[in-house]
């Protein structure tokens, strides 16, 4: 118990002593001088009444002080001291340069002794064939974005390869990076090597430099998929899982009480019937997932609810 509380309890005890003292004095006076119906008796009664009222007021004041002196603690809200400590820590920790994060990621792959696995989307592969052949000891092209380390893309489009890459927090670069490797013999990514398509970025609020932030944005989120969605079920499953989400092939037990997100269209009548007894469920349009992935904002799932 703190000093203020001890002080208040002391005040409360003092108040009780005052009451007792006044009461005893009043009793003695009344026993020696009080005569029923006399003015002395009336004075004694008034004295006792005033003493009791004053003591009670003091006691109540002490109690009120005790009850209000303690600051209520909200488990969800940090105390001012904790807030100041958190703020000071944030100020001490320098913000990471996103370009440096990308370079560290690529250097780590290269230092492992293996080739950098790249996937290409919205590129002129025929024009790049000769260049890629000259860099065959540095990079290797794969058509499967799940197996690649990064994506090369020259024109913005929310392709399956793009969505999987962004969901997995992997860099998206332009093919100018390949030309730079050949010219400089260096894999260092410069600012102009980052994917750039202003119209695409503005339309979908996509920031290529933030792609490695908030890893596994759908972690601890559970999903089921409708059969008529686009991207199709196989591709959407890969996208969601690349972002850390869990995709269920059949409804989980009702007693598990999982918060279940169902990616569906209005045509997915079958899944609606399967889940009719579930209460902790939210139907979401495919656009909700794509927006969440591209913009790295989990709350966008709630902005694209499907009314069923």
PDB file of C-alpha atoms in Angstrom:
ATOM      1  CA  UNK A   1       0.000   0.000   0.000  1.00  0.00           C
ATOM      2  CA  UNK A   2       1.344   3.453  -0.908  1.00  0.00           C
ATOM      3  CA  UNK A   3       2.017   6.469   1.390  1.00  0.00           C
ATOM      4  CA  UNK A   4      -1.160   8.262   0.337  1.00  0.00           C
ATOM      5  CA  UNK A   5      -3.276   5.297   1.325  1.00  0.00           C
ATOM      6  CA  UNK A   6      -1.509   5.053   4.749  1.00  0.00           C
ATOM      7  CA  UNK A   7      -2.091   8.777   5.258  1.00  0.00           C
ATOM      8  CA  UNK A   8      -5.779   8.411   4.447  1.00  0.00           C
ATOM      9  CA  UNK A   9      -6.177   5.456   6.796  1.00  0.00           C
ATOM     10  CA  UNK A  10      -4.438   7.494   9.503  1.00  0.00           C
ATOM     11  CA  UNK A  11      -6.881  10.336   8.916  1.00  0.00           C
ATOM     12  CA  UNK A  12      -9.753   7.887   9.162  1.00  0.00           C
ATOM     13  CA  UNK A  13      -8.407   6.533  12.494  1.00  0.00           C
ATOM     14  CA  UNK A  14      -7.950  10.062  13.816  1.00  0.00           C
ATOM     15  CA  UNK A  15     -11.530  10.842  12.946  1.00  0.00           C
ATOM     16  CA  UNK A  16     -12.712   7.840  14.907  1.00  0.00           C
ATOM     17  CA  UNK A  17     -10.622   8.935  17.916  1.00  0.00           C
ATOM     18  CA  UNK A  18     -12.171  12.410  17.745  1.00  0.00           C
ATOM     19  CA  UNK A  19     -15.644  10.932  17.817  1.00  0.00           C
ATOM     20  CA  UNK A  20     -14.796   8.668  20.728  1.00  0.00           C
ATOM     21  CA  UNK A  21     -13.140  11.462  22.705  1.00  0.00           C
ATOM     22  CA  UNK A  22     -16.014  13.852  22.202  1.00  0.00           C
ATOM     23  CA  UNK A  23     -18.531  11.169  23.024  1.00  0.00           C
ATOM     24  CA  UNK A  24     -16.726  10.227  26.260  1.00  0.00           C
ATOM     25  CA  UNK A  25     -16.430  13.867  27.310  1.00  0.00           C
ATOM     26  CA  UNK A  26     -20.043  14.454  26.520  1.00  0.00           C
ATOM     27  CA  UNK A  27     -21.075  11.356  28.480  1.00  0.00           C
ATOM     28  CA  UNK A  28     -19.102  12.452  31.542  1.00  0.00           C
ATOM     29  CA  UNK A  29     -20.605  15.896  31.442  1.00  0.00           C
ATOM     30  CA  UNK A  30     -24.092  14.521  31.086  1.00  0.00           C
ATOM     31  CA  UNK A  31     -23.677  12.033  33.912  1.00  0.00           C
ATOM     32  CA  UNK A  32     -22.556  14.706  36.382  1.00  0.00           C
ATOM     33  CA  UNK A  33     -24.745  17.643  35.461  1.00  0.00           C
ATOM     34  CA  UNK A  34     -27.590  16.449  33.260  1.00  0.00           C
ATOM     35  CA  UNK A  35     -31.062  16.624  34.717  1.00  0.00           C
ATOM     36  CA  UNK A  36     -33.985  15.424  32.610  1.00  0.00           C
ATOM     37  CA  UNK A  37     -35.724  18.389  31.081  1.00  0.00           C
ATOM     38  CA  UNK A  38     -33.018  20.863  32.153  1.00  0.00           C
ATOM     39  CA  UNK A  39     -31.131  23.273  29.882  1.00  0.00           C
ATOM     40  CA  UNK A  40     -27.890  21.456  30.731  1.00  0.00           C
ATOM     41  CA  UNK A  41     -29.334  18.232  29.412  1.00  0.00           C
ATOM     42  CA  UNK A  42     -30.362  19.904  26.170  1.00  0.00           C
ATOM     43  CA  UNK A  43     -26.882  21.432  25.776  1.00  0.00           C
ATOM     44  CA  UNK A  44     -25.264  18.053  26.334  1.00  0.00           C
ATOM     45  CA  UNK A  45     -27.448  16.436  23.718  1.00  0.00           C
ATOM     46  CA  UNK A  46     -26.629  19.183  21.216  1.00  0.00           C
ATOM     47  CA  UNK A  47     -22.910  18.773  21.959  1.00  0.00           C
ATOM     48  CA  UNK A  48     -23.072  15.029  21.344  1.00  0.00           C
ATOM     49  CA  UNK A  49     -25.009  15.595  18.118  1.00  0.00           C
ATOM     50  CA  UNK A  50     -22.474  18.085  16.773  1.00  0.00           C
ATOM     51  CA  UNK A  51     -19.571  15.833  17.725  1.00  0.00           C
ATOM     52  CA  UNK A  52     -21.138  12.825  16.016  1.00  0.00           C
ATOM     53  CA  UNK A  53     -21.898  14.830  12.862  1.00  0.00           C
ATOM     54  CA  UNK A  54     -18.399  16.301  12.721  1.00  0.00           C
ATOM     55  CA  UNK A  55     -16.825  12.907  13.276  1.00  0.00           C
ATOM     56  CA  UNK A  56     -19.009  11.221  10.707  1.00  0.00           C
ATOM     57  CA  UNK A  57     -18.212  13.915   8.166  1.00  0.00           C
ATOM     58  CA  UNK A  58     -14.493  13.487   8.813  1.00  0.00           C
ATOM     59  CA  UNK A  59     -14.749   9.697   8.524  1.00  0.00           C
ATOM     60  CA  UNK A  60     -16.722   9.930   5.280  1.00  0.00           C
ATOM     61  CA  UNK A  61     -14.154  12.386   3.945  1.00  0.00           C
ATOM     62  CA  UNK A  62     -11.402   9.952   4.816  1.00  0.00           C
ATOM     63  CA  UNK A  63     -13.217   7.082   3.177  1.00  0.00           C
ATOM     64  CA  UNK A  64     -13.837   9.099   0.034  1.00  0.00           C
ATOM     65  CA  UNK A  65     -10.147   9.996  -0.098  1.00  0.00           C
ATOM     66  CA  UNK A  66      -9.193   6.335   0.204  1.00  0.00           C
ATOM     67  CA  UNK A  67     -11.644   5.281  -2.512  1.00  0.00           C
ATOM     68  CA  UNK A  68     -10.637   7.991  -4.982  1.00  0.00           C
ATOM     69  CA  UNK A  69      -6.895   8.200  -4.330  1.00  0.00           C
ATOM     70  CA  UNK A  70      -6.082   4.963  -6.142  1.00  0.00           C
ATOM     71  CA  UNK A  71      -5.742   5.336  -9.913  1.00  0.00           C
ATOM     72  CA  UNK A  72      -7.761   2.636 -11.739  1.00  0.00           C
ATOM     73  CA  UNK A  73      -5.632   0.448 -13.983  1.00  0.00           C
ATOM     74  CA  UNK A  74      -6.931  -0.390 -17.431  1.00  0.00           C
ATOM     75  CA  UNK A  75      -5.395  -3.656 -18.647  1.00  0.00           C
ATOM     76  CA  UNK A  76      -5.857  -2.566 -22.254  1.00  0.00           C
ATOM     77  CA  UNK A  77      -4.399   0.909 -21.863  1.00  0.00           C
ATOM     78  CA  UNK A  78      -0.689   1.389 -20.991  1.00  0.00           C
ATOM     79  CA  UNK A  79      -0.015   3.650 -18.015  1.00  0.00           C
ATOM     80  CA  UNK A  80       1.558   7.076 -18.690  1.00  0.00           C
ATOM     81  CA  UNK A  81       4.934   5.772 -17.479  1.00  0.00           C
ATOM     82  CA  UNK A  82       4.783   2.800 -19.857  1.00  0.00           C
ATOM     83  CA  UNK A  83       3.728   5.083 -22.711  1.00  0.00           C
ATOM     84  CA  UNK A  84       6.726   7.354 -22.105  1.00  0.00           C
ATOM     85  CA  UNK A  85       9.074   4.365 -21.986  1.00  0.00           C
ATOM     86  CA  UNK A  86       7.644   2.992 -25.248  1.00  0.00           C
ATOM     87  CA  UNK A  87       7.939   6.390 -26.905  1.00  0.00           C
ATOM     88  CA  UNK A  88      11.551   6.770 -25.760  1.00  0.00           C
ATOM     89  CA  UNK A  89      12.391   3.325 -27.096  1.00  0.00           C
ATOM     90  CA  UNK A  90      10.873   4.108 -30.492  1.00  0.00           C
ATOM     91  CA  UNK A  91      12.945   7.268 -30.680  1.00  0.00           C
ATOM     92  CA  UNK A  92      16.138   5.353 -29.905  1.00  0.00           C
ATOM     93  CA  UNK A  93      15.499   2.657 -32.516  1.00  0.00           C
ATOM     94  CA  UNK A  94      16.392   3.934 -36.008  1.00  0.00           C
ATOM     95  CA  UNK A  95      13.914   3.190 -38.761  1.00  0.00           C
ATOM     96  CA  UNK A  96      15.135   0.596 -41.212  1.00  0.00           C
ATOM     97  CA  UNK A  97      15.784   1.705 -44.759  1.00  0.00           C
ATOM     98  CA  UNK A  98      13.421  -0.461 -46.875  1.00  0.00           C
ATOM     99  CA  UNK A  99      15.921  -0.518 -49.743  1.00  0.00           C
ATOM    100  CA  UNK A 100      18.592  -1.792 -47.362  1.00  0.00           C
ATOM    101  CA  UNK A 101      16.213  -4.482 -46.114  1.00  0.00           C
ATOM    102  CA  UNK A 102      15.722  -5.678 -49.692  1.00  0.00           C
ATOM    103  CA  UNK A 103      19.464  -5.692 -50.336  1.00  0.00           C
ATOM    104  CA  UNK A 104      20.169  -7.602 -47.130  1.00  0.00           C
ATOM    105  CA  UNK A 105      17.566 -10.165 -48.168  1.00  0.00           C
ATOM    106  CA  UNK A 106      19.153 -10.696 -51.610  1.00  0.00           C
ATOM    107  CA  UNK A 107      22.716 -10.746 -50.249  1.00  0.00           C
ATOM    108  CA  UNK A 108      21.731 -13.427 -47.761  1.00  0.00           C
ATOM    109  CA  UNK A 109      20.431 -15.611 -50.595  1.00  0.00           C
ATOM    110  CA  UNK A 110      23.586 -15.074 -52.628  1.00  0.00           C
ATOM    111  CA  UNK A 111      25.885 -15.783 -49.684  1.00  0.00           C
ATOM    112  CA  UNK A 112      24.151 -19.135 -49.174  1.00  0.00           C
ATOM    113  CA  UNK A 113      25.860 -20.295 -52.363  1.00  0.00           C
ATOM    114  CA  UNK A 114      22.774 -20.856 -54.492  1.00  0.00           C
ATOM    115  CA  UNK A 115      21.358 -18.934 -57.433  1.00  0.00           C
ATOM    116  CA  UNK A 116      18.705 -16.283 -56.941  1.00  0.00           C
ATOM    117  CA  UNK A 117      15.369 -17.738 -58.037  1.00  0.00           C
ATOM    118  CA  UNK A 118      13.319 -15.212 -60.022  1.00  0.00           C
ATOM    119  CA  UNK A 119       9.794 -15.237 -61.420  1.00  0.00           C
ATOM    120  CA  UNK A 120       8.747 -12.940 -64.240  1.00  0.00           C
ATOM    121  CA  UNK A 121       5.370 -11.327 -64.875  1.00  0.00           C
ATOM    122  CA  UNK A 122       4.341  -8.654 -67.394  1.00  0.00           C
ATOM    123  CA  UNK A 123       7.815  -8.716 -68.971  1.00  0.00           C
ATOM    124  CA  UNK A 124       9.027  -9.307 -72.520  1.00  0.00           C
ATOM    125  CA  UNK A 125      10.669 -12.641 -71.892  1.00  0.00           C
ATOM    126  CA  UNK A 126      11.809 -13.059 -75.512  1.00  0.00           C
ATOM    127  CA  UNK A 127      13.876  -9.877 -75.319  1.00  0.00           C
ATOM    128  CA  UNK A 128      15.426 -10.968 -72.044  1.00  0.00           C
ATOM    129  CA  UNK A 129      16.357 -14.505 -73.054  1.00  0.00           C
ATOM    130  CA  UNK A 130      19.899 -13.614 -74.139  1.00  0.00           C
ATOM    131  CA  UNK A 131      20.474 -11.497 -71.021  1.00  0.00           C
ATOM    132  CA  UNK A 132      19.225 -14.238 -68.742  1.00  0.00           C
ATOM    133  CA  UNK A 133      21.494 -16.744 -70.433  1.00  0.00           C
ATOM    134  CA  UNK A 134      24.511 -14.528 -69.690  1.00  0.00           C
ATOM    135  CA  UNK A 135      23.490 -14.413 -66.031  1.00  0.00           C
ATOM    136  CA  UNK A 136      22.800 -18.121 -65.678  1.00  0.00           C
ATOM    137  CA  UNK A 137      25.389 -18.430 -62.888  1.00  0.00           C
ATOM    138  CA  UNK A 138      23.661 -15.715 -60.851  1.00  0.00           C
ATOM    139  CA  UNK A 139      19.921 -16.119 -61.410  1.00  0.00           C
ATOM    140  CA  UNK A 140      17.585 -18.912 -62.334  1.00  0.00           C
ATOM    141  CA  UNK A 141      14.076 -18.409 -63.752  1.00  0.00           C
ATOM    142  CA  UNK A 142      11.155 -20.362 -62.314  1.00  0.00           C
ATOM    143  CA  UNK A 143       7.533 -20.216 -63.379  1.00  0.00           C
ATOM    144  CA  UNK A 144       6.342 -21.108 -59.884  1.00  0.00           C
ATOM    145  CA  UNK A 145       6.178 -17.976 -57.677  1.00  0.00           C
ATOM    146  CA  UNK A 146       6.028 -20.184 -54.599  1.00  0.00           C
ATOM    147  CA  UNK A 147       9.604 -21.262 -55.342  1.00  0.00           C
ATOM    148  CA  UNK A 148      11.020 -17.871 -56.298  1.00  0.00           C
ATOM    149  CA  UNK A 149      12.923 -15.328 -54.211  1.00  0.00           C
ATOM    150  CA  UNK A 150      11.611 -12.261 -56.028  1.00  0.00           C
ATOM    151  CA  UNK A 151       9.478 -11.079 -58.918  1.00  0.00           C
ATOM    152  CA  UNK A 152      10.542  -9.100 -61.982  1.00  0.00           C
ATOM    153  CA  UNK A 153       7.734  -7.002 -63.443  1.00  0.00           C
ATOM    154  CA  UNK A 154       7.828  -4.040 -65.826  1.00  0.00           C
ATOM    155  CA  UNK A 155       4.127  -3.240 -66.003  1.00  0.00           C
ATOM    156  CA  UNK A 156       1.658  -3.288 -63.131  1.00  0.00           C
ATOM    157  CA  UNK A 157      -0.981  -6.006 -63.071  1.00  0.00           C
ATOM    158  CA  UNK A 158      -2.438  -7.981 -60.180  1.00  0.00           C
ATOM    159  CA  UNK A 159      -1.404 -11.314 -61.630  1.00  0.00           C
ATOM    160  CA  UNK A 160      -1.236 -14.525 -59.643  1.00  0.00           C
ATOM    161  CA  UNK A 161       2.567 -14.288 -59.549  1.00  0.00           C
ATOM    162  CA  UNK A 162       2.405 -10.739 -58.266  1.00  0.00           C
ATOM    163  CA  UNK A 163      -0.123 -11.520 -55.534  1.00  0.00           C
ATOM    164  CA  UNK A 164       1.807 -14.554 -54.270  1.00  0.00           C
ATOM    165  CA  UNK A 165       5.066 -12.585 -54.235  1.00  0.00           C
ATOM    166  CA  UNK A 166       3.594  -9.646 -52.319  1.00  0.00           C
ATOM    167  CA  UNK A 167       1.730 -11.967 -49.935  1.00  0.00           C
ATOM    168  CA  UNK A 168       5.013 -13.701 -49.120  1.00  0.00           C
ATOM    169  CA  UNK A 169       6.768 -10.346 -48.496  1.00  0.00           C
ATOM    170  CA  UNK A 170       9.227 -10.779 -51.359  1.00  0.00           C
ATOM    171  CA  UNK A 171      10.671  -7.917 -53.441  1.00  0.00           C
ATOM    172  CA  UNK A 172       9.214  -6.809 -56.775  1.00  0.00           C
ATOM    173  CA  UNK A 173      11.900  -5.367 -59.075  1.00  0.00           C
ATOM    174  CA  UNK A 174      12.050  -4.214 -62.671  1.00  0.00           C
ATOM    175  CA  UNK A 175      14.139  -5.943 -65.338  1.00  0.00           C
ATOM    176  CA  UNK A 176      16.575  -3.006 -65.180  1.00  0.00           C
ATOM    177  CA  UNK A 177      18.114  -4.852 -62.243  1.00  0.00           C
ATOM    178  CA  UNK A 178      19.187  -7.679 -64.575  1.00  0.00           C
ATOM    179  CA  UNK A 179      20.859  -5.213 -66.945  1.00  0.00           C
ATOM    180  CA  UNK A 180      22.683  -3.639 -64.010  1.00  0.00           C
ATOM    181  CA  UNK A 181      24.003  -7.014 -62.843  1.00  0.00           C
ATOM    182  CA  UNK A 182      25.500  -7.651 -66.266  1.00  0.00           C
ATOM    183  CA  UNK A 183      27.035  -4.172 -66.494  1.00  0.00           C
ATOM    184  CA  UNK A 184      28.372  -3.849 -62.943  1.00  0.00           C
ATOM    185  CA  UNK A 185      28.725  -7.485 -61.879  1.00  0.00           C
ATOM    186  CA  UNK A 186      26.898  -6.465 -58.688  1.00  0.00           C
ATOM    187  CA  UNK A 187      23.568  -7.669 -57.346  1.00  0.00           C
ATOM    188  CA  UNK A 188      23.011  -4.486 -55.309  1.00  0.00           C
ATOM    189  CA  UNK A 189      19.504  -3.084 -55.787  1.00  0.00           C
ATOM    190  CA  UNK A 190      19.428   0.651 -56.472  1.00  0.00           C
ATOM    191  CA  UNK A 191      16.306   2.833 -56.170  1.00  0.00           C
ATOM    192  CA  UNK A 192      15.672   2.804 -59.930  1.00  0.00           C
ATOM    193  CA  UNK A 193      15.677  -1.016 -59.921  1.00  0.00           C
ATOM    194  CA  UNK A 194      12.497  -1.121 -57.811  1.00  0.00           C
ATOM    195  CA  UNK A 195       9.290  -1.822 -59.758  1.00  0.00           C
ATOM    196  CA  UNK A 196       7.649   1.394 -60.866  1.00  0.00           C
ATOM    197  CA  UNK A 197       4.235   1.962 -62.424  1.00  0.00           C
ATOM    198  CA  UNK A 198       2.690   5.172 -61.165  1.00  0.00           C
ATOM    199  CA  UNK A 199      -0.836   4.525 -62.446  1.00  0.00           C
ATOM    200  CA  UNK A 200      -0.878   1.021 -60.979  1.00  0.00           C
ATOM    201  CA  UNK A 201       0.517   2.222 -57.645  1.00  0.00           C
ATOM    202  CA  UNK A 202      -2.056   5.013 -57.374  1.00  0.00           C
ATOM    203  CA  UNK A 203      -4.964   2.818 -58.452  1.00  0.00           C
ATOM    204  CA  UNK A 204      -4.263   0.045 -55.937  1.00  0.00           C
ATOM    205  CA  UNK A 205      -2.362   2.107 -53.331  1.00  0.00           C
ATOM    206  CA  UNK A 206       0.626  -0.169 -53.706  1.00  0.00           C
ATOM    207  CA  UNK A 207       4.009   0.807 -52.282  1.00  0.00           C
ATOM    208  CA  UNK A 208       6.822  -1.386 -53.701  1.00  0.00           C
ATOM    209  CA  UNK A 209       9.186  -0.402 -50.873  1.00  0.00           C
ATOM    210  CA  UNK A 210       6.802  -1.567 -48.151  1.00  0.00           C
ATOM    211  CA  UNK A 211       6.491  -5.092 -49.522  1.00  0.00           C
ATOM    212  CA  UNK A 212       8.719  -6.601 -46.810  1.00  0.00           C
ATOM    213  CA  UNK A 213       6.862  -4.929 -43.945  1.00  0.00           C
ATOM    214  CA  UNK A 214       4.287  -6.725 -41.787  1.00  0.00           C
ATOM    215  CA  UNK A 215       5.296 -10.308 -42.600  1.00  0.00           C
ATOM    216  CA  UNK A 216       2.574 -12.963 -42.596  1.00  0.00           C
ATOM    217  CA  UNK A 217      -0.230 -10.413 -42.498  1.00  0.00           C
ATOM    218  CA  UNK A 218      -2.893 -13.163 -42.413  1.00  0.00           C
ATOM    219  CA  UNK A 219      -1.270 -15.171 -39.621  1.00  0.00           C
ATOM    220  CA  UNK A 220      -3.806 -16.686 -37.178  1.00  0.00           C
ATOM    221  CA  UNK A 221      -6.626 -16.035 -39.680  1.00  0.00           C
ATOM    222  CA  UNK A 222      -8.734 -18.984 -40.877  1.00  0.00           C
ATOM    223  CA  UNK A 223     -10.362 -19.206 -44.294  1.00  0.00           C
ATOM    224  CA  UNK A 224     -12.610 -21.287 -46.478  1.00  0.00           C
ATOM    225  CA  UNK A 225     -12.980 -20.733 -50.227  1.00  0.00           C
ATOM    226  CA  UNK A 226     -15.985 -20.773 -52.521  1.00  0.00           C
ATOM    227  CA  UNK A 227     -15.808 -22.744 -55.768  1.00  0.00           C
ATOM    228  CA  UNK A 228     -16.626 -19.866 -58.144  1.00  0.00           C
ATOM    229  CA  UNK A 229     -14.056 -17.279 -57.021  1.00  0.00           C
ATOM    230  CA  UNK A 230     -11.410 -15.611 -59.159  1.00  0.00           C
ATOM    231  CA  UNK A 231      -8.477 -16.058 -58.684  1.00  0.00           C
ATOM    232  CA  UNK A 232      -9.542 -19.695 -58.598  1.00  0.00           C
ATOM    233  CA  UNK A 233      -9.488 -21.878 -55.495  1.00  0.00           C
ATOM    234  CA  UNK A 234      -5.990 -23.288 -56.095  1.00  0.00           C
ATOM    235  CA  UNK A 235      -4.455 -19.874 -56.681  1.00  0.00           C
ATOM    236  CA  UNK A 236      -6.331 -18.179 -53.842  1.00  0.00           C
ATOM    237  CA  UNK A 237      -5.234 -20.924 -51.454  1.00  0.00           C
ATOM    238  CA  UNK A 238      -1.596 -20.284 -52.421  1.00  0.00           C
ATOM    239  CA  UNK A 239      -2.038 -16.516 -51.990  1.00  0.00           C
ATOM    240  CA  UNK A 240      -3.655 -16.799 -48.553  1.00  0.00           C
ATOM    241  CA  UNK A 241      -1.127 -19.350 -47.295  1.00  0.00           C
ATOM    242  CA  UNK A 242       1.777 -17.252 -48.600  1.00  0.00           C
ATOM    243  CA  UNK A 243       0.482 -14.478 -46.332  1.00  0.00           C
ATOM    244  CA  UNK A 244       0.438 -16.807 -43.330  1.00  0.00           C
ATOM    245  CA  UNK A 245      -3.284 -17.646 -43.379  1.00  0.00           C
ATOM    246  CA  UNK A 246      -4.806 -21.093 -42.853  1.00  0.00           C
ATOM    247  CA  UNK A 247      -7.158 -22.477 -45.519  1.00  0.00           C
ATOM    248  CA  UNK A 248      -9.630 -25.201 -44.483  1.00  0.00           C
ATOM    249  CA  UNK A 249     -10.830 -27.699 -47.073  1.00  0.00           C
ATOM    250  CA  UNK A 250     -13.885 -28.518 -44.943  1.00  0.00           C
ATOM    251  CA  UNK A 251     -15.662 -26.664 -42.137  1.00  0.00           C
ATOM    252  CA  UNK A 252     -13.808 -26.807 -38.814  1.00  0.00           C
ATOM    253  CA  UNK A 253     -15.748 -28.139 -35.810  1.00  0.00           C
ATOM    254  CA  UNK A 254     -18.375 -25.668 -34.596  1.00  0.00           C
ATOM    255  CA  UNK A 255     -17.164 -26.107 -31.018  1.00  0.00           C
ATOM    256  CA  UNK A 256     -13.728 -24.791 -32.033  1.00  0.00           C
ATOM    257  CA  UNK A 257     -15.375 -21.346 -32.299  1.00  0.00           C
ATOM    258  CA  UNK A 258     -12.790 -20.209 -34.843  1.00  0.00           C
ATOM    259  CA  UNK A 259     -13.279 -16.836 -36.469  1.00  0.00           C
ATOM    260  CA  UNK A 260     -13.811 -18.016 -40.050  1.00  0.00           C
ATOM    261  CA  UNK A 261     -13.443 -15.847 -43.151  1.00  0.00           C
ATOM    262  CA  UNK A 262     -15.154 -17.259 -46.239  1.00  0.00           C
ATOM    263  CA  UNK A 263     -13.932 -15.927 -49.592  1.00  0.00           C
ATOM    264  CA  UNK A 264     -16.879 -16.389 -51.914  1.00  0.00           C
ATOM    265  CA  UNK A 265     -19.281 -15.075 -54.540  1.00  0.00           C
ATOM    266  CA  UNK A 266     -23.048 -15.001 -54.349  1.00  0.00           C
ATOM    267  CA  UNK A 267     -23.087 -18.072 -56.617  1.00  0.00           C
ATOM    268  CA  UNK A 268     -21.405 -20.231 -53.949  1.00  0.00           C
ATOM    269  CA  UNK A 269     -24.689 -21.629 -52.608  1.00  0.00           C
ATOM    270  CA  UNK A 270     -23.115 -24.908 -51.505  1.00  0.00           C
ATOM    271  CA  UNK A 271     -20.702 -23.362 -49.022  1.00  0.00           C
ATOM    272  CA  UNK A 272     -23.479 -21.175 -47.623  1.00  0.00           C
ATOM    273  CA  UNK A 273     -25.440 -24.347 -46.793  1.00  0.00           C
ATOM    274  CA  UNK A 274     -22.366 -26.015 -45.261  1.00  0.00           C
ATOM    275  CA  UNK A 275     -21.823 -23.105 -42.896  1.00  0.00           C
ATOM    276  CA  UNK A 276     -25.431 -22.175 -42.075  1.00  0.00           C
ATOM    277  CA  UNK A 277     -25.009 -23.259 -38.430  1.00  0.00           C
ATOM    278  CA  UNK A 278     -21.851 -21.218 -37.861  1.00  0.00           C
ATOM    279  CA  UNK A 279     -22.135 -17.911 -36.024  1.00  0.00           C
ATOM    280  CA  UNK A 280     -18.509 -16.702 -35.860  1.00  0.00           C
ATOM    281  CA  UNK A 281     -18.193 -16.246 -39.601  1.00  0.00           C
ATOM    282  CA  UNK A 282     -17.611 -13.481 -42.126  1.00  0.00           C
ATOM    283  CA  UNK A 283     -18.179 -13.727 -45.875  1.00  0.00           C
ATOM    284  CA  UNK A 284     -15.674 -11.646 -47.835  1.00  0.00           C
ATOM    285  CA  UNK A 285     -15.288 -10.790 -51.501  1.00  0.00           C
ATOM    286  CA  UNK A 286     -12.093 -11.759 -53.337  1.00  0.00           C
ATOM    287  CA  UNK A 287     -11.333  -8.059 -53.677  1.00  0.00           C
ATOM    288  CA  UNK A 288     -11.016  -7.896 -49.901  1.00  0.00           C
ATOM    289  CA  UNK A 289      -8.161 -10.399 -49.931  1.00  0.00           C
ATOM    290  CA  UNK A 290      -6.373  -8.762 -52.852  1.00  0.00           C
ATOM    291  CA  UNK A 291      -6.641  -5.301 -51.300  1.00  0.00           C
ATOM    292  CA  UNK A 292      -5.414  -6.630 -47.962  1.00  0.00           C
ATOM    293  CA  UNK A 293      -2.401  -8.273 -49.596  1.00  0.00           C
ATOM    294  CA  UNK A 294      -1.424  -5.392 -51.889  1.00  0.00           C
ATOM    295  CA  UNK A 295      -1.899  -2.611 -49.333  1.00  0.00           C
ATOM    296  CA  UNK A 296      -0.758  -4.588 -46.279  1.00  0.00           C
ATOM    297  CA  UNK A 297      -3.854  -3.553 -44.313  1.00  0.00           C
ATOM    298  CA  UNK A 298      -5.621  -6.388 -42.522  1.00  0.00           C
ATOM    299  CA  UNK A 299      -8.718  -4.352 -41.649  1.00  0.00           C
ATOM    300  CA  UNK A 300      -9.617  -4.154 -45.337  1.00  0.00           C
ATOM    301  CA  UNK A 301     -11.135  -7.614 -44.948  1.00  0.00           C
ATOM    302  CA  UNK A 302     -13.986  -5.905 -43.112  1.00  0.00           C
ATOM    303  CA  UNK A 303     -14.535  -3.344 -45.854  1.00  0.00           C
ATOM    304  CA  UNK A 304     -15.350  -5.919 -48.507  1.00  0.00           C
ATOM    305  CA  UNK A 305     -17.981  -8.050 -46.808  1.00  0.00           C
ATOM    306  CA  UNK A 306     -20.226 -10.212 -48.949  1.00  0.00           C
ATOM    307  CA  UNK A 307     -23.909  -9.973 -48.047  1.00  0.00           C
ATOM    308  CA  UNK A 308     -25.507 -13.422 -48.240  1.00  0.00           C
TER     309      UNK A 308
END
